[in-house]
DNA sequence: ATGTGCATGTAACTGGTTACATGATTCG
DNA sequence: CGAATCATGTAACCAGTTACATGCACAT
């Protein structure tokens, strides 16, 4: 993809993840190029600035896999988790499921902690309480989503890339 | 509260909001002090470093209210919204409800956008699709939470601070 | 005509983290 | 007896934003 393409894709995910600025994307891409992790193909357009299409190289893929398999920090944010999911999900189904299970444990722990903090707060019912309620609802949603994702994945044993060709 | 107290409170909200580092909290508190928005009371402990308890001043409260009433940027993140909710929720019930209604419209728009992007993606069912599904589940949860919060608030017309004294 | 989208890039700035420095207390 | 919690603070450093610079195409 080009830098601009990347920006658009990430934008389509809305508030789910941080939308890095274009400046950031371009300079990261340059750095990645210097490190020989990605390759560029310059496609010249007539008197437009040439489109630069980047592709990940084998070494880059290895580095990405290494990154994806690093143990997740215990306090990983939603955004960070989703970023990992999107970038690392295409490696192996086992890894993906392990990832989801790990996340499940963390979210469950967070939910208990949140519940305790909320009850410790008492029945004050102000805006802080609203925030806690929201947090609990979020945690519940994420847990059911994780469970259904895990079930779906365990029912279709082959990674879809193999089946569908991409 | 003291800087340390603030850190602990924010920590109790877990991944719901960004937990600013202690260094950040302390320097912010110093800056706020210089601007005469908060006051400090130094409570000396025997040969421990003295505890510094900060209180918001009238001028600070005014500044906070002004901040809370600034129109929310359309792409406001979850964390930013919750931060506003917690910090600004104690002003007036009308404002709080307006705030929630505004948020509702934004989340609804985001959900539609997400849905369109997801269907445009087709049935590829890879990890990116999982992320989109999650986003949709999240949006739905937030919407129901917002609705129930709005109903609750409209049923009890007086702000709880008045009833409960705090 | 004027603005928005495509498309790339660089440089300044800054908000916030990490690391350092200090020291008592409590818990295992 | 060392590790964690309480408790404060400063300074270096860095990642990422904002702003600037350029220019065509297409719509209003």
mmCIF file of C-alpha atoms (C1' of nucleotides) in Angstrom:
data_model
loop_
_atom_site.group_PDB
_atom_site.id
_atom_site.type_symbol
_atom_site.label_atom_id
_atom_site.label_comp_id
_atom_site.label_asym_id
_atom_site.label_seq_id
_atom_site.Cartn_x
_atom_site.Cartn_y
_atom_site.Cartn_z
ATOM 1 C CA UNK A 1 0.000 0.000 0.000
ATOM 2 C CA UNK A 2 0.942 3.636 -0.194
ATOM 3 C CA UNK A 3 1.180 5.887 2.821
ATOM 4 C CA UNK A 4 -2.073 7.493 1.856
ATOM 5 C CA UNK A 5 -3.785 4.106 1.532
ATOM 6 C CA UNK A 6 -2.652 3.162 5.032
ATOM 7 C CA UNK A 7 -4.054 6.387 6.388
ATOM 8 C CA UNK A 8 -7.420 5.694 4.769
ATOM 9 C CA UNK A 9 -7.619 2.115 6.021
ATOM 10 C CA UNK A 10 -6.828 3.121 9.593
ATOM 11 C CA UNK A 11 -9.296 5.971 9.348
ATOM 12 C CA UNK A 12 -12.019 3.521 8.409
ATOM 13 C CA UNK A 13 -11.588 1.876 11.807
ATOM 14 C CA UNK A 14 -12.617 5.166 13.387
ATOM 15 C CA UNK A 15 -12.086 5.562 17.120
ATOM 16 C CA UNK A 16 -11.210 1.890 17.444
ATOM 17 C CA UNK A 17 -7.536 2.649 17.046
ATOM 18 C CA UNK A 18 -5.334 5.719 17.027
ATOM 19 C CA UNK A 19 -5.244 7.271 13.599
ATOM 20 C CA UNK A 20 -1.567 8.170 13.215
ATOM 21 C CA UNK A 21 -0.935 11.366 11.282
ATOM 22 C CA UNK A 22 0.297 11.292 7.717
ATOM 23 C CA UNK A 23 3.610 12.788 8.756
ATOM 24 C CA UNK A 24 4.114 9.927 11.118
ATOM 25 C CA UNK A 25 3.167 7.298 8.547
ATOM 26 C CA UNK A 26 5.526 8.672 5.914
ATOM 27 C CA UNK A 27 8.542 8.939 8.168
ATOM 28 C CA UNK A 28 7.893 5.477 9.607
ATOM 29 C CA UNK A 29 7.730 4.085 6.088
ATOM 30 C CA UNK A 30 11.058 5.750 5.255
ATOM 31 C CA UNK A 31 12.646 4.304 8.378
ATOM 32 C CA UNK A 32 11.279 0.849 7.559
ATOM 33 C CA UNK A 33 12.789 1.207 4.102
ATOM 34 C CA UNK A 34 16.181 2.084 5.533
ATOM 35 C CA UNK A 35 16.009 -1.008 7.715
ATOM 36 C CA UNK A 36 15.241 -3.129 4.631
ATOM 37 C CA UNK A 37 11.996 -4.375 6.146
ATOM 38 C CA UNK A 38 9.828 -3.070 3.319
ATOM 39 C CA UNK A 39 10.403 -2.395 -0.379
ATOM 40 C CA UNK A 40 9.098 0.446 -2.495
ATOM 41 C CA UNK A 41 7.828 0.452 -6.013
ATOM 42 C CA UNK A 42 7.561 3.891 -7.524
ATOM 43 C CA UNK A 43 4.690 4.152 -9.972
ATOM 44 C CA UNK A 44 5.037 7.449 -11.856
ATOM 45 C CA UNK A 45 1.888 9.287 -12.804
ATOM 46 C CA UNK A 46 1.914 11.849 -15.534
ATOM 47 C CA UNK A 47 2.910 15.127 -13.856
ATOM 48 C CA UNK A 48 1.412 14.031 -10.535
ATOM 49 C CA UNK A 49 3.719 13.203 -7.676
ATOM 50 C CA UNK A 50 4.642 9.549 -8.231
ATOM 51 C CA UNK A 51 2.675 7.006 -6.186
ATOM 52 C CA UNK A 52 4.920 4.952 -3.937
ATOM 53 C CA UNK A 53 3.610 1.498 -3.208
ATOM 54 C CA UNK A 54 5.251 -0.251 -0.283
ATOM 55 C CA UNK A 55 5.405 -4.017 0.206
ATOM 56 C CA UNK A 56 6.578 -5.942 3.206
ATOM 57 C CA UNK A 57 9.736 -8.030 2.673
ATOM 58 C CA UNK A 58 10.463 -11.439 4.158
ATOM 59 C CA UNK A 59 12.709 -9.904 6.765
ATOM 60 C CA UNK A 60 9.976 -7.448 7.635
ATOM 61 C CA UNK A 61 7.467 -10.230 7.999
ATOM 62 C CA UNK A 62 9.845 -12.026 10.332
ATOM 63 C CA UNK A 63 10.262 -8.881 12.425
ATOM 64 C CA UNK A 64 6.495 -8.415 12.531
ATOM 65 C CA UNK A 65 5.981 -11.999 13.651
ATOM 66 C CA UNK A 66 8.611 -11.552 16.348
ATOM 67 C CA UNK A 67 6.767 -8.450 17.505
ATOM 68 C CA UNK A 68 3.403 -10.213 17.455
ATOM 69 C CA UNK A 69 4.722 -13.047 19.590
ATOM 70 C CA UNK A 70 6.173 -10.833 22.264
ATOM 71 C CA UNK A 71 4.192 -11.327 25.463
ATOM 72 C CA UNK A 72 1.449 -8.747 25.801
ATOM 73 C CA UNK A 73 1.914 -6.217 28.601
ATOM 74 C CA UNK A 74 -0.693 -6.896 31.290
ATOM 75 C CA UNK A 75 -2.299 -3.462 31.083
ATOM 76 C CA UNK A 76 -2.646 -3.432 27.312
ATOM 77 C CA UNK A 77 -5.176 -0.931 26.086
ATOM 78 C CA UNK A 78 -8.059 -1.768 23.796
ATOM 79 C CA UNK A 79 -6.437 0.074 20.920
ATOM 80 C CA UNK A 80 -3.126 -1.663 21.353
ATOM 81 C CA UNK A 81 -4.854 -5.024 21.478
ATOM 82 C CA UNK A 82 -6.815 -4.356 18.300
ATOM 83 C CA UNK A 83 -3.668 -3.134 16.559
ATOM 84 C CA UNK A 84 -1.976 -6.392 17.439
ATOM 85 C CA UNK A 85 -5.019 -8.358 16.354
ATOM 86 C CA UNK A 86 -5.136 -6.694 12.967
ATOM 87 C CA UNK A 87 -1.409 -6.815 12.286
ATOM 88 C CA UNK A 88 -0.612 -10.175 13.792
ATOM 89 C CA UNK A 89 -3.789 -12.134 13.190
ATOM 90 C CA UNK A 90 -2.660 -13.497 9.871
ATOM 91 C CA UNK A 91 0.130 -15.691 11.150
ATOM 92 C CA UNK A 92 -1.259 -18.852 12.668
ATOM 93 C CA UNK A 93 -4.608 -19.740 14.050
ATOM 94 C CA UNK A 94 -3.071 -21.154 17.211
ATOM 95 C CA UNK A 95 -1.287 -17.900 17.906
ATOM 96 C CA UNK A 96 -4.414 -15.929 17.199
ATOM 97 C CA UNK A 97 -6.457 -18.015 19.608
ATOM 98 C CA UNK A 98 -3.774 -17.917 22.262
ATOM 99 C CA UNK A 99 -3.819 -14.179 21.850
ATOM 100 C CA UNK A 100 -7.544 -13.975 22.341
ATOM 101 C CA UNK A 101 -7.463 -16.273 25.346
ATOM 102 C CA UNK A 102 -4.736 -14.214 26.942
ATOM 103 C CA UNK A 103 -6.785 -11.104 26.385
ATOM 104 C CA UNK A 104 -9.822 -12.811 27.875
ATOM 105 C CA UNK A 105 -8.008 -13.445 31.133
ATOM 106 C CA UNK A 106 -6.863 -9.836 31.306
ATOM 107 C CA UNK A 107 -10.279 -8.372 30.614
ATOM 108 C CA UNK A 108 -11.831 -10.667 33.184
ATOM 109 C CA UNK A 109 -9.321 -9.492 35.790
ATOM 110 C CA UNK A 110 -9.981 -5.873 34.862
ATOM 111 C CA UNK A 111 -13.697 -6.398 35.220
ATOM 112 C CA UNK A 112 -13.353 -7.770 38.743
ATOM 113 C CA UNK A 113 -11.072 -4.900 39.706
ATOM 114 C CA UNK A 114 -13.510 -2.397 38.265
ATOM 115 C CA UNK A 115 -16.404 -4.013 40.081
ATOM 116 C CA UNK A 116 -14.570 -3.821 43.381
ATOM 117 C CA UNK A 117 -13.643 -0.189 42.849
ATOM 118 C CA UNK A 118 -17.252 0.556 41.907
ATOM 119 C CA UNK A 119 -18.729 -1.051 45.003
ATOM 120 C CA UNK A 120 -16.125 0.673 47.147
ATOM 121 C CA UNK A 121 -17.445 3.911 45.690
ATOM 122 C CA UNK A 122 -20.872 3.235 47.186
ATOM 123 C CA UNK A 123 -24.195 4.471 45.906
ATOM 124 C CA UNK A 124 -23.082 8.014 45.148
ATOM 125 C CA UNK A 125 -24.476 7.685 41.618
ATOM 126 C CA UNK A 126 -22.659 10.671 40.184
ATOM 127 C CA UNK A 127 -20.804 10.922 36.902
ATOM 128 C CA UNK A 128 -17.909 8.843 38.218
ATOM 129 C CA UNK A 129 -20.336 6.024 38.900
ATOM 130 C CA UNK A 130 -21.660 6.360 35.350
ATOM 131 C CA UNK A 131 -18.115 5.904 34.112
ATOM 132 C CA UNK A 132 -17.687 2.743 36.173
ATOM 133 C CA UNK A 133 -20.976 1.340 34.903
ATOM 134 C CA UNK A 134 -19.839 2.002 31.394
ATOM 135 C CA UNK A 135 -16.569 0.246 32.042
ATOM 136 C CA UNK A 136 -18.378 -2.822 33.315
ATOM 137 C CA UNK A 137 -20.697 -2.888 30.301
ATOM 138 C CA UNK A 138 -17.668 -2.602 28.019
ATOM 139 C CA UNK A 139 -15.887 -5.447 29.732
ATOM 140 C CA UNK A 140 -18.952 -7.679 29.439
ATOM 141 C CA UNK A 141 -19.258 -6.912 25.731
ATOM 142 C CA UNK A 142 -15.616 -7.626 25.087
ATOM 143 C CA UNK A 143 -15.835 -10.926 26.944
ATOM 144 C CA UNK A 144 -18.816 -12.183 24.937
ATOM 145 C CA UNK A 145 -17.148 -11.036 21.731
ATOM 146 C CA UNK A 146 -13.958 -12.891 22.665
ATOM 147 C CA UNK A 147 -15.908 -16.040 23.489
ATOM 148 C CA UNK A 148 -17.837 -16.039 20.231
ATOM 149 C CA UNK A 149 -14.657 -15.351 18.264
ATOM 150 C CA UNK A 150 -12.941 -18.270 19.992
ATOM 151 C CA UNK A 151 -15.852 -20.580 19.246
ATOM 152 C CA UNK A 152 -15.956 -19.517 15.604
ATOM 153 C CA UNK A 153 -12.230 -20.094 15.247
ATOM 154 C CA UNK A 154 -12.326 -23.516 16.868
ATOM 155 C CA UNK A 155 -15.115 -24.626 14.547
ATOM 156 C CA UNK A 156 -13.259 -23.821 11.320
ATOM 157 C CA UNK A 157 -9.894 -25.457 11.796
ATOM 158 C CA UNK A 158 -8.089 -24.108 8.718
ATOM 159 C CA UNK A 159 -6.856 -20.527 8.452
ATOM 160 C CA UNK A 160 -8.907 -18.731 5.843
ATOM 161 C CA UNK A 161 -5.897 -17.563 3.876
ATOM 162 C CA UNK A 162 -5.335 -21.133 2.781
ATOM 163 C CA UNK A 163 -8.941 -21.652 1.772
ATOM 164 C CA UNK A 164 -9.430 -18.346 0.026
ATOM 165 C CA UNK A 165 -6.066 -17.815 -1.565
ATOM 166 C CA UNK A 166 -5.131 -14.446 -0.110
ATOM 167 C CA UNK B 1 -6.129 15.397 46.735
ATOM 168 C CA UNK B 2 -2.432 14.831 46.526
ATOM 169 C CA UNK B 3 -0.651 13.931 43.309
ATOM 170 C CA UNK B 4 -0.331 10.396 44.518
ATOM 171 C CA UNK B 5 -4.053 10.209 45.320
ATOM 172 C CA UNK B 6 -4.912 11.362 41.808
ATOM 173 C CA UNK B 7 -2.679 8.703 40.348
ATOM 174 C CA UNK B 8 -4.423 6.022 42.392
ATOM 175 C CA UNK B 9 -7.933 7.188 41.469
ATOM 176 C CA UNK B 10 -7.155 7.261 37.771
ATOM 177 C CA UNK B 11 -5.487 3.888 38.055
ATOM 178 C CA UNK B 12 -8.683 2.438 39.500
ATOM 179 C CA UNK B 13 -10.430 3.245 36.231
ATOM 180 C CA UNK B 14 -8.012 0.882 34.519
ATOM 181 C CA UNK B 15 -7.891 0.924 30.730
ATOM 182 C CA UNK B 16 -10.937 3.165 30.612
ATOM 183 C CA UNK B 17 -8.787 6.265 30.529
ATOM 184 C CA UNK B 18 -5.126 7.072 30.052
ATOM 185 C CA UNK B 19 -3.209 6.763 33.288
ATOM 186 C CA UNK B 20 -0.905 9.771 33.172
ATOM 187 C CA UNK B 21 2.492 9.197 34.751
ATOM 188 C CA UNK B 22 3.344 10.614 38.152
ATOM 189 C CA UNK B 23 5.888 12.958 36.621
ATOM 190 C CA UNK B 24 3.171 14.404 34.451
ATOM 191 C CA UNK B 25 0.720 14.779 37.321
ATOM 192 C CA UNK B 26 3.209 16.558 39.556
ATOM 193 C CA UNK B 27 4.354 19.048 36.951
ATOM 194 C CA UNK B 28 0.766 19.751 35.902
ATOM 195 C CA UNK B 29 -0.151 20.398 39.511
ATOM 196 C CA UNK B 30 2.766 22.832 39.829
ATOM 197 C CA UNK B 31 1.671 24.646 36.680
ATOM 198 C CA UNK B 32 -1.917 24.833 37.918
ATOM 199 C CA UNK B 33 -0.587 26.311 41.137
ATOM 200 C CA UNK B 34 1.353 28.976 39.266
ATOM 201 C CA UNK B 35 -1.807 29.898 37.390
ATOM 202 C CA UNK B 36 -3.662 30.261 40.685
ATOM 203 C CA UNK B 37 -6.249 27.675 39.666
ATOM 204 C CA UNK B 38 -5.556 25.368 42.594
ATOM 205 C CA UNK B 39 -4.259 25.891 46.116
ATOM 206 C CA UNK B 40 -1.916 23.707 48.141
ATOM 207 C CA UNK B 41 -1.976 22.791 51.775
ATOM 208 C CA UNK B 42 1.239 21.287 53.014
ATOM 209 C CA UNK B 43 0.668 18.724 55.734
ATOM 210 C CA UNK B 44 4.006 17.872 57.286
ATOM 211 C CA UNK B 45 4.591 14.347 58.452
ATOM 212 C CA UNK B 46 7.255 13.553 60.956
ATOM 213 C CA UNK B 47 10.438 13.035 58.913
ATOM 214 C CA UNK B 48 8.462 11.819 55.881
ATOM 215 C CA UNK B 49 8.270 14.033 52.836
ATOM 216 C CA UNK B 50 5.369 16.385 53.568
ATOM 217 C CA UNK B 51 2.028 15.471 51.982
ATOM 218 C CA UNK B 52 0.754 18.199 49.659
ATOM 219 C CA UNK B 53 -3.009 18.327 49.382
ATOM 220 C CA UNK B 54 -4.309 20.322 46.436
ATOM 221 C CA UNK B 55 -7.760 21.933 46.250
ATOM 222 C CA UNK B 56 -9.442 23.543 43.303
ATOM 223 C CA UNK B 57 -10.065 27.308 43.661
ATOM 224 C CA UNK B 58 -13.076 29.226 42.393
ATOM 225 C CA UNK B 59 -11.137 30.490 39.420
ATOM 226 C CA UNK B 60 -10.047 26.943 38.658
ATOM 227 C CA UNK B 61 -13.621 25.731 38.819
ATOM 228 C CA UNK B 62 -14.613 28.443 36.387
ATOM 229 C CA UNK B 63 -11.844 27.434 34.004
ATOM 230 C CA UNK B 64 -12.902 23.798 34.294
ATOM 231 C CA UNK B 65 -16.512 24.661 33.537
ATOM 232 C CA UNK B 66 -15.428 26.705 30.549
ATOM 233 C CA UNK B 67 -13.433 23.695 29.339
ATOM 234 C CA UNK B 68 -16.342 21.327 29.914
ATOM 235 C CA UNK B 69 -18.691 23.501 27.902
ATOM 236 C CA UNK B 70 -16.440 23.787 24.902
ATOM 237 C CA UNK B 71 -18.039 21.920 21.990
ATOM 238 C CA UNK B 72 -16.770 18.373 21.749
ATOM 239 C CA UNK B 73 -14.609 17.602 18.720
ATOM 240 C CA UNK B 74 -16.550 15.260 16.401
ATOM 241 C CA UNK B 75 -13.985 12.450 16.525
ATOM 242 C CA UNK B 76 -13.658 12.405 20.303
ATOM 243 C CA UNK B 77 -12.201 9.187 21.620
ATOM 244 C CA UNK B 78 -13.821 7.058 24.283
ATOM 245 C CA UNK B 79 -11.163 8.011 26.795
ATOM 246 C CA UNK B 80 -11.530 11.714 26.137
ATOM 247 C CA UNK B 81 -15.292 11.438 26.459
ATOM 248 C CA UNK B 82 -15.058 9.606 29.779
ATOM 249 C CA UNK B 83 -12.530 12.122 31.059
ATOM 250 C CA UNK B 84 -14.964 14.904 30.243
ATOM 251 C CA UNK B 85 -17.799 12.980 31.819
ATOM 252 C CA UNK B 86 -15.935 12.453 35.065
ATOM 253 C CA UNK B 87 -14.508 15.960 35.322
ATOM 254 C CA UNK B 88 -17.442 17.921 34.008
ATOM 255 C CA UNK B 89 -20.413 15.831 35.082
ATOM 256 C CA UNK B 90 -20.853 17.622 38.363
ATOM 257 C CA UNK B 91 -21.900 20.967 36.971
ATOM 258 C CA UNK B 92 -25.520 20.866 35.883
ATOM 259 C CA UNK B 93 -27.804 18.032 34.946
ATOM 260 C CA UNK B 94 -28.881 19.765 31.756
ATOM 261 C CA UNK B 95 -25.293 20.052 30.611
ATOM 262 C CA UNK B 96 -24.613 16.453 31.501
ATOM 263 C CA UNK B 97 -27.592 15.229 29.503
ATOM 264 C CA UNK B 98 -26.771 17.462 26.565
ATOM 265 C CA UNK B 99 -23.329 15.972 26.693
ATOM 266 C CA UNK B 100 -24.638 12.428 26.603
ATOM 267 C CA UNK B 101 -27.060 13.215 23.788
ATOM 268 C CA UNK B 102 -24.296 14.766 21.750
ATOM 269 C CA UNK B 103 -22.185 11.697 22.293
ATOM 270 C CA UNK B 104 -25.091 9.483 21.283
ATOM 271 C CA UNK B 105 -25.344 11.158 17.895
ATOM 272 C CA UNK B 106 -21.605 10.772 17.321
ATOM 273 C CA UNK B 107 -21.519 7.103 18.271
ATOM 274 C CA UNK B 108 -24.506 6.399 16.071
ATOM 275 C CA UNK B 109 -22.758 8.029 13.127
ATOM 276 C CA UNK B 110 -19.594 6.069 13.840
ATOM 277 C CA UNK B 111 -21.558 2.842 13.956
ATOM 278 C CA UNK B 112 -23.080 3.428 10.533
ATOM 279 C CA UNK B 113 -19.686 4.304 9.097
ATOM 280 C CA UNK B 114 -18.177 1.188 10.626
ATOM 281 C CA UNK B 115 -20.982 -0.958 9.269
ATOM 282 C CA UNK B 116 -20.472 0.392 5.772
ATOM 283 C CA UNK B 117 -16.735 -0.170 5.928
ATOM 284 C CA UNK B 118 -17.332 -3.690 7.210
ATOM 285 C CA UNK B 119 -19.742 -4.658 4.441
ATOM 286 C CA UNK B 120 -17.383 -3.109 1.876
ATOM 287 C CA UNK B 121 -14.768 -5.496 3.223
ATOM 288 C CA UNK B 122 -16.877 -8.464 2.159
ATOM 289 C CA UNK B 123 -16.836 -11.913 3.690
ATOM 290 C CA UNK B 124 -13.086 -12.187 4.071
ATOM 291 C CA UNK B 125 -13.536 -13.068 7.740
ATOM 292 C CA UNK B 126 -9.927 -12.501 8.759
ATOM 293 C CA UNK B 127 -8.641 -10.668 11.801
ATOM 294 C CA UNK B 128 -9.571 -7.304 10.330
ATOM 295 C CA UNK B 129 -13.157 -8.461 10.133
ATOM 296 C CA UNK B 130 -12.972 -9.532 13.781
ATOM 297 C CA UNK B 131 -11.885 -6.010 14.634
ATOM 298 C CA UNK B 132 -14.833 -4.528 12.774
ATOM 299 C CA UNK B 133 -17.249 -6.884 14.514
ATOM 300 C CA UNK B 134 -15.809 -5.838 17.813
ATOM 301 C CA UNK B 135 -16.217 -2.190 16.926
ATOM 302 C CA UNK B 136 -19.863 -2.736 16.100
ATOM 303 C CA UNK B 137 -20.485 -4.596 19.361
ATOM 304 C CA UNK B 138 -18.785 -1.776 21.246
ATOM 305 C CA UNK B 139 -20.887 0.862 19.562
ATOM 306 C CA UNK B 140 -24.077 -1.024 20.368
ATOM 307 C CA UNK B 141 -23.074 -1.338 24.023
ATOM 308 C CA UNK B 142 -22.251 2.330 24.294
ATOM 309 C CA UNK B 143 -25.558 3.299 22.734
ATOM 310 C CA UNK B 144 -27.623 1.212 25.148
ATOM 311 C CA UNK B 145 -25.580 2.525 28.055
ATOM 312 C CA UNK B 146 -26.149 6.112 26.911
ATOM 313 C CA UNK B 147 -29.872 5.512 26.557
ATOM 314 C CA UNK B 148 -30.251 3.974 29.995
ATOM 315 C CA UNK B 149 -28.173 6.758 31.537
ATOM 316 C CA UNK B 150 -30.371 9.374 29.865
ATOM 317 C CA UNK B 151 -33.531 7.671 31.098
ATOM 318 C CA UNK B 152 -32.192 7.412 34.633
ATOM 319 C CA UNK B 153 -31.228 11.080 34.629
ATOM 320 C CA UNK B 154 -34.579 12.235 33.298
ATOM 321 C CA UNK B 155 -36.417 10.270 35.986
ATOM 322 C CA UNK B 156 -34.599 11.843 38.920
ATOM 323 C CA UNK B 157 -34.840 15.551 38.205
ATOM 324 C CA UNK B 158 -32.547 16.837 40.973
ATOM 325 C CA UNK B 159 -28.784 16.434 40.849
ATOM 326 C CA UNK B 160 -27.707 13.996 43.529
ATOM 327 C CA UNK B 161 -25.224 16.414 45.044
ATOM 328 C CA UNK B 162 -28.135 18.416 46.367
ATOM 329 C CA UNK B 163 -29.902 15.382 47.814
ATOM 330 C CA UNK B 164 -26.883 13.716 49.325
ATOM 331 C CA UNK B 165 -24.949 16.727 50.457
ATOM 332 C CA UNK B 166 -21.601 16.093 48.824
ATOM 333 C "C1'" DA C 1 -13.157 30.733 -8.362
ATOM 334 C "C1'" DT C 2 -12.725 27.939 -4.342
ATOM 335 C "C1'" DG C 3 -12.506 24.127 -1.811
ATOM 336 C "C1'" DT C 4 -11.884 19.123 -1.121
ATOM 337 C "C1'" DG C 5 -9.468 14.805 -2.167
ATOM 338 C "C1'" DC C 6 -5.301 12.661 -3.909
ATOM 339 C "C1'" DA C 7 -0.364 12.346 -2.961
ATOM 340 C "C1'" DT C 8 4.101 13.246 -1.028
ATOM 341 C "C1'" DG C 9 7.394 15.082 1.976
ATOM 342 C "C1'" DT C 10 10.182 17.989 5.957
ATOM 343 C "C1'" DA C 11 10.937 20.478 10.239
ATOM 344 C "C1'" DA C 12 9.589 22.515 14.580
ATOM 345 C "C1'" DC C 13 7.520 21.862 18.576
ATOM 346 C "C1'" DT C 14 5.626 19.771 22.636
ATOM 347 C "C1'" DG C 15 3.173 16.726 25.726
ATOM 348 C "C1'" DG C 16 4.173 12.974 28.186
ATOM 349 C "C1'" DT C 17 7.087 9.026 29.344
ATOM 350 C "C1'" DT C 18 11.184 7.138 31.329
ATOM 351 C "C1'" DA C 19 14.835 7.497 34.231
ATOM 352 C "C1'" DC C 20 16.976 9.378 38.019
ATOM 353 C "C1'" DA C 21 17.193 10.981 42.929
ATOM 354 C "C1'" DT C 22 15.585 10.481 47.859
ATOM 355 C "C1'" DG C 23 13.760 8.346 51.932
ATOM 356 C "C1'" DA C 24 10.562 6.274 55.429
ATOM 357 C "C1'" DT C 25 7.387 2.267 56.233
ATOM 358 C "C1'" DT C 26 5.338 -2.048 55.911
ATOM 359 C "C1'" DC C 27 5.008 -6.800 54.392
ATOM 360 C "C1'" DG C 28 6.556 -11.420 53.390
ATOM 361 C "C1'" DC D 1 16.655 -8.465 54.441
ATOM 362 C "C1'" DG D 2 14.947 -7.228 50.274
ATOM 363 C "C1'" DA D 3 10.748 -5.781 47.833
ATOM 364 C "C1'" DA D 4 6.717 -3.079 47.437
ATOM 365 C "C1'" DT D 5 3.964 1.022 48.764
ATOM 366 C "C1'" DC D 6 3.889 5.664 50.094
ATOM 367 C "C1'" DA D 7 5.450 10.251 48.575
ATOM 368 C "C1'" DT D 8 7.690 13.908 46.166
ATOM 369 C "C1'" DG D 9 10.281 15.999 42.676
ATOM 370 C "C1'" DT D 10 13.567 17.147 38.202
ATOM 371 C "C1'" DA D 11 15.471 16.564 33.679
ATOM 372 C "C1'" DA D 12 16.445 14.153 29.413
ATOM 373 C "C1'" DC D 13 14.591 12.286 25.801
ATOM 374 C "C1'" DC D 14 11.328 10.734 22.239
ATOM 375 C "C1'" DA D 15 7.248 9.720 19.672
ATOM 376 C "C1'" DG D 16 3.931 11.796 17.315
ATOM 377 C "C1'" DT D 17 1.341 16.081 16.149
ATOM 378 C "C1'" DT D 18 1.000 20.437 13.815
ATOM 379 C "C1'" DA D 19 2.362 23.337 10.465
ATOM 380 C "C1'" DC D 20 4.492 24.246 6.289
ATOM 381 C "C1'" DA D 21 5.455 23.336 1.272
ATOM 382 C "C1'" DT D 22 3.888 21.634 -3.390
ATOM 383 C "C1'" DG D 23 0.712 20.546 -7.093
ATOM 384 C "C1'" DC D 24 -2.894 18.216 -9.994
ATOM 385 C "C1'" DA D 25 -7.926 16.815 -10.577
ATOM 386 C "C1'" DC D 26 -12.582 17.217 -9.857
ATOM 387 C "C1'" DA D 27 -16.699 19.017 -8.194
ATOM 388 C "C1'" DT D 28 -19.759 23.108 -6.726
#
